Amino acid sequence: MVKLLPLLVLALLASNEAPKPAPRYVPATGWRDNEWAVPFHEQWFGDQLRAMNEPPLATAADLEPWRRRFRLLVLPSFEPGHAFRIDEDAKGGAMLREAMLDGRGGYAPGRIARQSERALSRREAARIDRAIDAAGLKRLPMETKPSRVRHGTITICADGTMYVFELLDRAGRAFLERGCIEPERPLRALIRAVTSLDPKKTVR
C-alpha cells in the first residue's frame, strides 16, 4: 500500500491540472476593438476552421517544417464555408489542401462535405507566389475600413461573403479579413488565383 501512494498522488495531481487552452486562430491584438473583435472572430472563424480540421497559422511552431503557409477562408453567409491552404517547402514544392463544409459560413459550420490534398505544379506554385507577393498582405490593414457617412447616409452590409487571408513565414504573420464589399484589386486577383486551382488535378 505504501508503494502505491506516490502513484495515487501523481494521478490526483494530473487530474487537477488545468486543461490545455484551445488553439487560437485569430490575432489577440491589432483590431480596432480588441475586446469585442477577438472573441467574436475567434468563435466565427475558429469554429469554421476547426470543423475543417485546419491548423492555426500563428506562431513559428505552426510554420515548421514549411517555408511559407498561406490560407484563404471563404465564408458566404448562407452557403458552406470553404478553405484553401497552400504549404510551400524550401525546395520550391507546394501542397494544396482544400476543404468545404456542409453548413453555413455565417452561422453553424457543419461538417466536412469535401476535402482533398495534392501537390501543386511548379507553374501553379509560381503563379500563387506572384499573387501573394503582389497582394502585399503584410502591408494592408487587418480589417475592412469602417462605414463612412456620405450625404447623411450610412450604408451597412448585413450579409455577404467574408474572406480571411492568412500568411505565415519566417518574417512573421499576416491576417486580414474583408467582407461585404469587394476586396481591393490585388486581393481580388489573389482570390481568383487560389480559387481557380483544381483540387482534384493530378500533377505528373
Coordinates of N, CA and C in Angstrom, one line a residue:
M1 N 0.8 -1.2 0.0 CA 0.0 0.0 0.0 C 0.9 1.3 0.0
V2 N 2.0 1.2 0.7 CA 2.9 2.4 0.8 C 3.5 2.7 -0.6
K3 N 3.8 1.6 -1.4 CA 4.4 1.8 -2.7 C 3.4 2.5 -3.6
L4 N 2.1 2.2 -3.4 CA 1.0 2.7 -4.3 C 0.7 4.2 -4.1
L5 N 1.1 4.7 -2.9 CA 0.7 6.0 -2.5 C 1.3 7.1 -3.5
P6 N 2.6 7.0 -3.8 CA 3.1 8.0 -4.8 C 2.4 8.0 -6.1
L7 N 2.0 6.8 -6.6 CA 1.2 6.8 -7.8 C -0.1 7.4 -7.7
L8 N -0.8 7.2 -6.6 CA -2.1 7.8 -6.4 C -2.0 9.3 -6.3
V9 N -0.9 9.8 -5.6 CA -0.7 11.3 -5.5 C -0.5 11.9 -6.9
L10 N 0.3 11.2 -7.7 CA 0.6 11.7 -9.1 C -0.7 11.7 -9.9
A11 N -1.5 10.7 -9.8 CA -2.8 10.6 -10.5 C -3.7 11.7 -10.1
L12 N -3.8 12.0 -8.8 CA -4.6 13.1 -8.4 C -4.1 14.4 -8.9
L13 N -2.8 14.7 -8.9 CA -2.3 15.9 -9.3 C -2.5 16.1 -10.8
A14 N -2.4 15.0 -11.6 CA -2.6 15.1 -13.0 C -4.1 15.4 -13.3
S15 N -5.0 14.8 -12.5 CA -6.4 15.1 -12.8 C -6.8 16.5 -12.4
N16 N -6.0 17.2 -11.6 CA -6.4 18.5 -11.2 C -5.7 19.6 -12.1
E17 N -4.9 19.2 -13.0 CA -4.2 20.1 -13.9 C -5.3 20.8 -14.8
A18 N -5.0 22.1 -15.0 CA -6.0 22.8 -15.9 C -5.9 22.3 -17.3
P19 N -7.0 22.2 -18.0 CA -7.0 21.7 -19.4 C -6.2 22.7 -20.3
K20 N -5.6 22.1 -21.3 CA -4.8 23.0 -22.2 C -5.8 23.9 -23.0
P21 N -5.4 25.1 -23.1 CA -6.3 26.0 -23.9 C -6.4 25.6 -25.3
A22 N -7.6 25.9 -25.9 CA -7.8 25.5 -27.3 C -6.9 26.4 -28.1
P23 N -6.4 25.9 -29.3 CA -5.6 26.8 -30.1 C -6.3 28.0 -30.6
R24 N -5.6 29.1 -30.7 CA -6.3 30.3 -31.2 C -6.0 30.5 -32.7
Y25 N -7.0 31.0 -33.4 CA -6.9 31.1 -34.8 C -6.8 32.6 -35.3
V26 N -7.2 33.5 -34.4 CA -7.2 34.9 -34.8 C -6.2 35.7 -33.9
P27 N -5.6 36.8 -34.4 CA -4.7 37.6 -33.5 C -5.4 38.1 -32.3
A28 N -4.7 38.2 -31.2 CA -5.2 38.7 -29.9 C -5.2 40.2 -29.9
T29 N -4.5 40.9 -30.8 CA -4.4 42.3 -30.8 C -4.4 42.8 -32.3
G30 N -4.5 44.1 -32.5 CA -4.5 44.7 -33.8 C -5.8 45.0 -34.4
W31 N -6.9 44.7 -33.7 CA -8.2 45.0 -34.1 C -8.6 46.4 -33.7
R32 N -9.6 47.0 -34.3 CA -10.0 48.3 -33.9 C -10.6 48.3 -32.5
D33 N -11.2 47.2 -32.1 CA -11.7 47.0 -30.8 C -11.4 45.5 -30.4
N34 N -10.2 45.4 -29.7 CA -9.8 44.0 -29.4 C -10.7 43.3 -28.5
E35 N -11.3 44.0 -27.5 CA -12.2 43.4 -26.5 C -13.4 42.7 -27.2
W36 N -13.9 43.3 -28.2 CA -15.1 42.8 -28.9 C -14.7 41.8 -30.0
A37 N -13.7 42.3 -30.8 CA -13.4 41.6 -32.0 C -12.8 40.2 -31.8
V38 N -11.9 40.1 -30.8 CA -11.1 38.9 -30.6 C -12.1 37.7 -30.3
P39 N -12.9 37.7 -29.3 CA -13.8 36.6 -29.0 C -14.8 36.4 -30.2
F40 N -15.3 37.5 -30.8 CA -16.3 37.3 -31.9 C -15.7 36.6 -33.1
H41 N -14.5 37.0 -33.5 CA -13.9 36.4 -34.7 C -13.3 35.1 -34.4
E42 N -12.8 34.9 -33.1 CA -12.3 33.6 -32.8 C -13.4 32.5 -32.8
Q43 N -14.5 32.9 -32.4 CA -15.6 31.9 -32.4 C -16.1 31.7 -33.9
W44 N -16.2 32.8 -34.6 CA -16.7 32.6 -36.0 C -15.7 31.9 -36.9
F45 N -14.5 32.5 -37.1 CA -13.5 31.9 -37.9 C -13.0 30.6 -37.4
G46 N -12.7 30.7 -36.1 CA -12.1 29.5 -35.4 C -13.0 28.3 -35.5
D47 N -14.3 28.4 -35.3 CA -15.2 27.3 -35.4 C -15.3 26.7 -36.8
Q48 N -15.2 27.6 -37.8 CA -15.2 27.1 -39.2 C -13.9 26.3 -39.5
L49 N -12.8 26.8 -39.0 CA -11.5 26.2 -39.3 C -11.3 24.9 -38.5
R50 N -11.8 24.9 -37.3 CA -11.8 23.6 -36.5 C -12.6 22.5 -37.2
A51 N -13.8 22.9 -37.7 CA -14.6 22.0 -38.3 C -14.0 21.4 -39.6
M52 N -13.1 22.2 -40.2 CA -12.4 21.7 -41.4 C -11.1 21.0 -41.0
N53 N -10.8 20.8 -39.8 CA -9.6 20.2 -39.3 C -8.3 21.0 -39.8
E54 N -8.5 22.3 -39.8 CA -7.4 23.2 -40.2 C -6.6 23.6 -39.0
P55 N -5.2 23.7 -39.2 CA -4.4 24.1 -38.0 C -4.3 25.6 -37.9
P56 N -4.0 26.2 -36.7 CA -3.7 27.6 -36.6 C -2.5 27.9 -37.4
L57 N -2.4 29.1 -38.0 CA -1.2 29.6 -38.7 C -0.8 30.9 -38.0
A58 N -0.2 30.8 -36.8 CA 0.0 31.9 -36.0 C 1.5 32.1 -35.5
T59 N 2.1 31.0 -35.1 CA 3.4 31.1 -34.5 C 4.5 30.3 -35.3
A60 N 5.8 30.5 -34.9 CA 6.9 29.8 -35.5 C 6.7 28.3 -35.5
A61 N 6.1 27.8 -34.4 CA 5.9 26.4 -34.3 C 4.9 25.9 -35.4
D62 N 3.9 26.8 -35.7 CA 2.9 26.4 -36.7 C 3.5 26.4 -38.1
L63 N 4.6 27.1 -38.3 CA 5.3 27.1 -39.6 C 6.0 25.9 -40.0
E64 N 6.7 25.2 -39.0 CA 7.5 24.1 -39.3 C 6.7 22.9 -39.9
P65 N 7.2 22.2 -40.8 CA 8.6 22.3 -41.4 C 8.6 23.1 -42.7
W66 N 7.6 24.0 -42.9 CA 7.4 24.7 -44.2 C 8.1 26.0 -44.2
R67 N 8.3 26.5 -45.5 CA 9.0 27.8 -45.7 C 7.9 28.9 -45.6
R68 N 6.7 28.6 -46.1 CA 5.7 29.6 -46.1 C 4.3 28.8 -46.1
R69 N 3.3 29.4 -45.4 CA 2.0 28.8 -45.4 C 1.0 29.9 -45.7
F70 N 0.1 29.7 -46.6 CA -1.0 30.6 -46.9 C -2.3 29.9 -46.8
R71 N -3.3 30.7 -46.4 CA -4.7 30.1 -46.3 C -5.7 31.2 -46.7
L72 N -6.7 30.8 -47.5 CA -7.8 31.6 -47.9 C -9.1 30.9 -47.4
L73 N -9.8 31.6 -46.4 CA -11.0 31.1 -45.9 C -12.2 31.9 -46.5
V74 N -13.1 31.2 -47.1 CA -14.2 31.9 -47.8 C -15.5 31.5 -47.1
L75 N -16.2 32.6 -46.5 CA -17.4 32.3 -45.7 C -18.6 33.1 -46.2
P76 N -19.4 32.5 -47.2 CA -20.6 33.1 -47.5 C -21.6 33.0 -46.4
S77 N -22.5 33.9 -46.2 CA -23.4 33.9 -45.1 C -24.3 32.7 -45.1
F78 N -24.9 32.3 -46.2 CA -25.9 31.2 -46.2 C -25.4 30.0 -47.0
E79 N -24.2 29.9 -47.4 CA -23.7 28.8 -48.1 C -22.5 28.2 -47.3
P80 N -22.0 27.0 -47.7 CA -20.9 26.4 -46.9 C -19.6 27.2 -46.9
G81 N -18.9 27.1 -45.8 CA -17.6 27.6 -45.7 C -16.6 26.8 -46.5
H82 N -15.5 27.4 -47.0 CA -14.6 26.8 -47.9 C -13.2 27.3 -47.6
A83 N -12.2 26.5 -47.6 CA -10.8 26.9 -47.3 C -9.8 26.3 -48.2
F84 N -8.8 27.1 -48.6 CA -7.7 26.6 -49.4 C -6.4 26.9 -48.6
R85 N -5.6 25.9 -48.4 CA -4.4 26.1 -47.7 C -3.2 25.7 -48.6
I86 N -2.2 26.5 -48.7 CA -1.0 26.2 -49.6 C 0.2 26.2 -48.7
D87 N 0.9 25.1 -48.6 CA 2.1 25.0 -47.8 C 3.3 24.8 -48.7
E88 N 4.3 25.7 -48.6 CA 5.4 25.7 -49.5 C 6.7 25.2 -48.8
D89 N 7.5 24.4 -49.4 CA 8.7 23.9 -48.8 C 9.9 24.7 -49.3
A90 N 11.1 24.4 -48.7 CA 12.3 25.2 -49.1 C 12.8 24.9 -50.5
K91 N 12.3 23.8 -51.1 CA 12.8 23.4 -52.4 C 12.0 23.9 -53.5
G92 N 10.9 24.7 -53.2 CA 10.1 25.2 -54.3 C 8.8 24.3 -54.5
G93 N 8.7 23.3 -53.7 CA 7.4 22.5 -53.8 C 6.3 23.1 -53.0
A94 N 5.1 22.7 -53.3 CA 3.9 23.3 -52.6 C 2.8 22.2 -52.6
M95 N 2.1 22.2 -51.5 CA 0.9 21.3 -51.3 C -0.3 22.1 -51.1
L96 N -1.4 21.7 -51.8 CA -2.7 22.4 -51.7 C -3.6 21.5 -50.9
R97 N -4.3 22.0 -49.9 CA -5.3 21.3 -49.2 C -6.6 22.1 -49.3
E98 N -7.7 21.5 -49.8 CA -8.9 22.2 -49.9 C -10.0 21.5 -49.1
A99 N -10.8 22.2 -48.4 CA -11.9 21.6 -47.6 C -13.1 22.5 -47.7
M100 N -14.3 21.8 -47.8 CA -15.6 22.5 -47.8 C -16.5 21.8 -46.8
L101 N -17.3 22.7 -46.1 CA -18.2 22.2 -45.1 C -19.6 22.0 -45.7
D102 N -20.5 21.5 -44.9 CA -21.9 21.4 -45.3 C -22.9 22.3 -44.6
G103 N -22.3 23.3 -43.8 CA -23.1 24.2 -43.1 C -23.3 25.5 -43.7
R104 N -23.2 26.6 -42.9 CA -23.3 27.9 -43.5 C -22.2 28.8 -42.9
G105 N -21.5 29.5 -43.8 CA -20.4 30.3 -43.5 C -20.6 31.3 -42.4
G106 N -21.8 31.9 -42.3 CA -22.1 32.9 -41.4 C -22.7 32.4 -40.1
Y107 N -23.0 31.1 -40.1 CA -23.7 30.5 -38.9 C -23.1 29.2 -38.5
A108 N -23.8 28.1 -38.4 CA -23.2 26.9 -38.0 C -22.3 26.3 -39.0
P109 N -21.1 25.9 -38.7 CA -20.2 25.4 -39.7 C -20.6 24.1 -40.4
G110 N -21.2 23.2 -39.6 CA -21.5 21.8 -40.1 C -20.3 20.9 -40.1
R111 N -20.2 20.0 -41.0 CA -19.1 19.0 -41.1 C -18.5 19.1 -42.4
I112 N -17.4 18.4 -42.5 CA -16.7 18.4 -43.8 C -17.5 17.6 -44.9
A113 N -17.8 18.3 -45.9 CA -18.5 17.6 -47.0 C -17.6 17.2 -48.1
R114 N -16.4 17.9 -48.3 CA -15.5 17.6 -49.3 C -14.1 18.0 -48.9
Q115 N -13.1 17.2 -49.1 CA -11.7 17.6 -48.8 C -10.8 16.9 -49.8
S116 N -9.6 17.5 -50.1 CA -8.6 16.9 -50.9 C -7.3 17.5 -50.7
E117 N -6.3 16.8 -51.1 CA -4.9 17.3 -51.0 C -4.1 16.8 -52.1
R118 N -3.3 17.7 -52.7 CA -2.4 17.4 -53.8 C -1.2 18.3 -53.9
A119 N -0.2 17.9 -54.6 CA 0.9 18.8 -54.9 C 0.6 19.7 -56.0
L120 N 1.1 21.0 -55.9 CA 1.0 21.9 -57.0 C 2.1 21.7 -58.0
S121 N 1.8 22.0 -59.2 CA 2.9 22.0 -60.2 C 3.8 23.2 -60.0
R122 N 5.0 23.2 -60.6 CA 5.9 24.4 -60.4 C 5.2 25.7 -61.0
R123 N 4.5 25.5 -62.1 CA 3.9 26.7 -62.7 C 2.8 27.2 -61.8
E124 N 1.9 26.3 -61.2 CA 0.9 26.7 -60.3 C 1.5 27.4 -59.0
A125 N 2.5 26.8 -58.5 CA 3.1 27.4 -57.3 C 3.7 28.8 -57.6
A126 N 4.3 28.9 -58.7 CA 4.9 30.2 -59.1 C 3.8 31.3 -59.3
R127 N 2.7 30.9 -59.9 CA 1.5 31.8 -60.0 C 1.0 32.3 -58.7
I128 N 0.8 31.3 -57.8 CA 0.3 31.7 -56.4 C 1.3 32.6 -55.7
D129 N 2.6 32.3 -55.8 CA 3.7 33.1 -55.2 C 3.6 34.6 -55.7
R130 N 3.4 34.7 -57.0 CA 3.3 36.1 -57.6 C 2.1 36.8 -57.1
A131 N 1.0 36.1 -57.0 CA -0.3 36.7 -56.5 C -0.2 37.1 -55.0
I132 N 0.5 36.3 -54.2 CA 0.7 36.6 -52.8 C 1.6 37.8 -52.6
D133 N 2.7 37.8 -53.4 CA 3.6 38.9 -53.3 C 3.0 40.2 -53.8
A134 N 2.2 40.1 -54.8 CA 1.6 41.4 -55.4 C 0.5 41.9 -54.4
A135 N -0.1 41.0 -53.6 CA -1.2 41.5 -52.7 C -0.6 42.3 -51.6
G136 N 0.7 42.0 -51.2 CA 1.3 42.7 -50.1 C 0.5 42.6 -48.8
L137 N 0.2 41.4 -48.4 CA -0.7 41.2 -47.3 C -0.2 41.8 -46.0
K138 N 1.1 41.8 -45.8 CA 1.7 42.4 -44.5 C 1.7 43.9 -44.5
R139 N 1.4 44.5 -45.6 CA 1.3 46.0 -45.6 C -0.1 46.5 -45.5
L140 N -1.1 45.6 -45.5 CA -2.5 46.0 -45.5 C -3.1 46.0 -44.1
P141 N -4.1 46.8 -43.9 CA -4.8 46.8 -42.6 C -5.5 45.5 -42.4
M142 N -5.7 45.1 -41.2 CA -6.2 43.8 -40.8 C -7.7 43.7 -41.1
E143 N -8.4 44.9 -40.9 CA -9.9 44.9 -41.0 C -10.3 45.7 -42.2
T144 N -11.6 45.5 -42.7 CA -12.2 46.3 -43.6 C -12.4 47.7 -43.0
K145 N -12.3 48.7 -43.9 CA -12.4 50.1 -43.4 C -13.9 50.3 -42.9
P146 N -14.0 51.0 -41.8 CA -15.4 51.3 -41.2 C -16.3 52.0 -42.2
S147 N -17.6 51.8 -42.1 CA -18.5 52.5 -42.9 C -18.4 54.0 -42.7
R148 N -18.6 54.8 -43.8 CA -18.5 56.2 -43.8 C -19.9 56.8 -44.1
V149 N -20.1 58.0 -43.5 CA -21.3 58.7 -43.8 C -21.1 59.5 -45.1
R150 N -22.0 59.3 -46.0 CA -22.0 60.0 -47.3 C -23.3 60.6 -47.6
H151 N -23.3 62.0 -47.6 CA -24.6 62.7 -47.9 C -25.6 62.4 -46.8
G152 N -25.2 62.2 -45.6 CA -26.1 61.9 -44.5 C -26.6 60.5 -44.4
T153 N -26.0 59.6 -45.2 CA -26.5 58.2 -45.3 C -25.3 57.3 -44.9
I154 N -25.6 56.3 -44.1 CA -24.6 55.3 -43.8 C -25.1 54.0 -44.4
T155 N -24.2 53.4 -45.3 CA -24.5 52.1 -45.9 C -24.0 51.0 -45.1
I156 N -24.9 50.1 -44.7 CA -24.5 48.9 -43.9 C -24.8 47.6 -44.7
C157 N -23.8 46.8 -44.7 CA -23.9 45.5 -45.4 C -24.3 44.4 -44.4
A158 N -25.5 43.9 -44.4 CA -26.0 43.0 -43.4 C -25.5 41.5 -43.7
D159 N -25.4 41.1 -44.9 CA -24.9 39.8 -45.3 C -24.1 39.9 -46.5
G160 N -23.1 39.0 -46.6 CA -22.2 39.0 -47.7 C -21.2 37.9 -47.5
T161 N -20.2 37.8 -48.4 CA -19.1 36.8 -48.3 C -17.9 37.4 -47.5
M162 N -17.5 36.7 -46.5 CA -16.3 37.1 -45.8 C -15.1 36.4 -46.3
Y163 N -14.0 37.1 -46.6 CA -12.7 36.5 -47.0 C -11.7 36.7 -45.9
V164 N -11.0 35.6 -45.5 CA -10.0 35.7 -44.5 C -8.7 35.2 -45.1
F165 N -7.7 36.1 -45.1 CA -6.4 35.8 -45.7 C -5.4 35.6 -44.6
E166 N -4.6 34.5 -44.6 CA -3.6 34.3 -43.6 C -2.3 33.9 -44.3
L167 N -1.2 34.5 -43.9 CA 0.1 34.2 -44.4 C 1.1 34.1 -43.2
L168 N 1.9 33.0 -43.2 CA 2.9 32.8 -42.2 C 4.2 32.4 -42.8
D169 N 5.2 33.1 -42.5 CA 6.6 32.7 -42.9 C 7.6 33.1 -41.8
R170 N 8.9 33.0 -42.1 CA 9.9 33.3 -41.1 C 9.9 34.8 -40.7
A171 N 9.4 35.6 -41.5 CA 9.3 37.1 -41.2 C 8.1 37.4 -40.3
G172 N 7.2 36.5 -40.1 CA 6.1 36.8 -39.3 C 4.7 36.4 -39.9
R173 N 3.7 37.0 -39.4 CA 2.3 36.6 -39.7 C 1.5 37.8 -40.3
A174 N 0.7 37.5 -41.3 CA -0.3 38.5 -41.8 C -1.7 37.8 -41.6
F175 N -2.6 38.6 -41.2 CA -4.0 38.2 -41.0 C -4.9 39.3 -41.5
L176 N -5.8 39.1 -42.5 CA -6.7 40.1 -43.0 C -8.1 39.5 -43.1
E177 N -9.1 40.3 -42.8 CA -10.5 39.9 -43.1 C -11.1 41.0 -44.0
R178 N -11.8 40.6 -45.0 CA -12.5 41.5 -45.9 C -13.9 41.0 -46.1
G179 N -14.9 41.8 -46.0 CA -16.3 41.3 -46.2 C -17.2 42.4 -46.7
C180 N -18.3 41.9 -47.2 CA -19.4 42.7 -47.7 C -19.1 43.4 -49.0
I181 N -18.1 44.3 -49.0 CA -17.7 45.0 -50.2 C -16.6 44.2 -50.9
E182 N -16.4 44.4 -52.2 CA -15.4 43.7 -52.9 C -14.0 44.1 -52.3
P183 N -13.1 43.1 -52.1 CA -11.8 43.4 -51.6 C -11.0 44.2 -52.6
E184 N -9.9 44.7 -52.2 CA -9.0 45.5 -53.1 C -8.6 44.7 -54.3
R185 N -8.2 45.4 -55.4 CA -7.9 44.7 -56.6 C -6.8 43.6 -56.5
P186 N -5.7 43.9 -55.8 CA -4.7 42.8 -55.6 C -5.3 41.6 -54.8
L187 N -6.2 41.9 -53.9 CA -6.8 40.8 -53.1 C -7.8 40.0 -54.0
R188 N -8.5 40.7 -54.9 CA -9.3 40.0 -55.8 C -8.5 39.1 -56.7
A189 N -7.4 39.6 -57.2 CA -6.5 38.8 -58.0 C -6.0 37.5 -57.3
L190 N -5.7 37.7 -56.0 CA -5.3 36.6 -55.2 C -6.4 35.6 -55.0
I191 N -7.6 36.1 -54.8 CA -8.7 35.2 -54.6 C -8.9 34.4 -55.9
R192 N -8.9 35.0 -57.1 CA -9.1 34.3 -58.3 C -8.0 33.3 -58.5
A193 N -6.7 33.6 -58.2 CA -5.6 32.7 -58.4 C -5.8 31.4 -57.6
V194 N -6.2 31.6 -56.3 CA -6.3 30.5 -55.4 C -7.6 29.6 -55.7
T195 N -8.7 30.3 -55.9 CA -10.0 29.5 -56.1 C -10.0 28.9 -57.5
S196 N -9.1 29.3 -58.4 CA -9.1 28.7 -59.7 C -8.3 27.4 -59.8
L197 N -7.6 27.1 -58.7 CA -6.8 25.8 -58.6 C -7.8 24.7 -58.5
D198 N -7.5 23.6 -59.3 CA -8.4 22.4 -59.3 C -7.9 21.5 -58.3
P199 N -8.7 21.3 -57.2 CA -8.2 20.5 -56.1 C -7.9 19.0 -56.5
K200 N -8.6 18.5 -57.5 CA -8.5 17.1 -57.9 C -7.5 16.9 -59.0
K201 N -6.9 17.9 -59.5 CA -5.9 17.8 -60.6 C -4.7 16.9 -60.2
T202 N -4.3 16.0 -61.1 CA -3.1 15.2 -60.8 C -1.9 15.8 -61.5
V203 N -0.9 16.1 -60.7 CA 0.4 16.7 -61.2 C 1.3 15.5 -61.6
R204 N 1.7 15.5 -62.8 CA 2.7 14.5 -63.3 C 4.1 15.0 -63.4

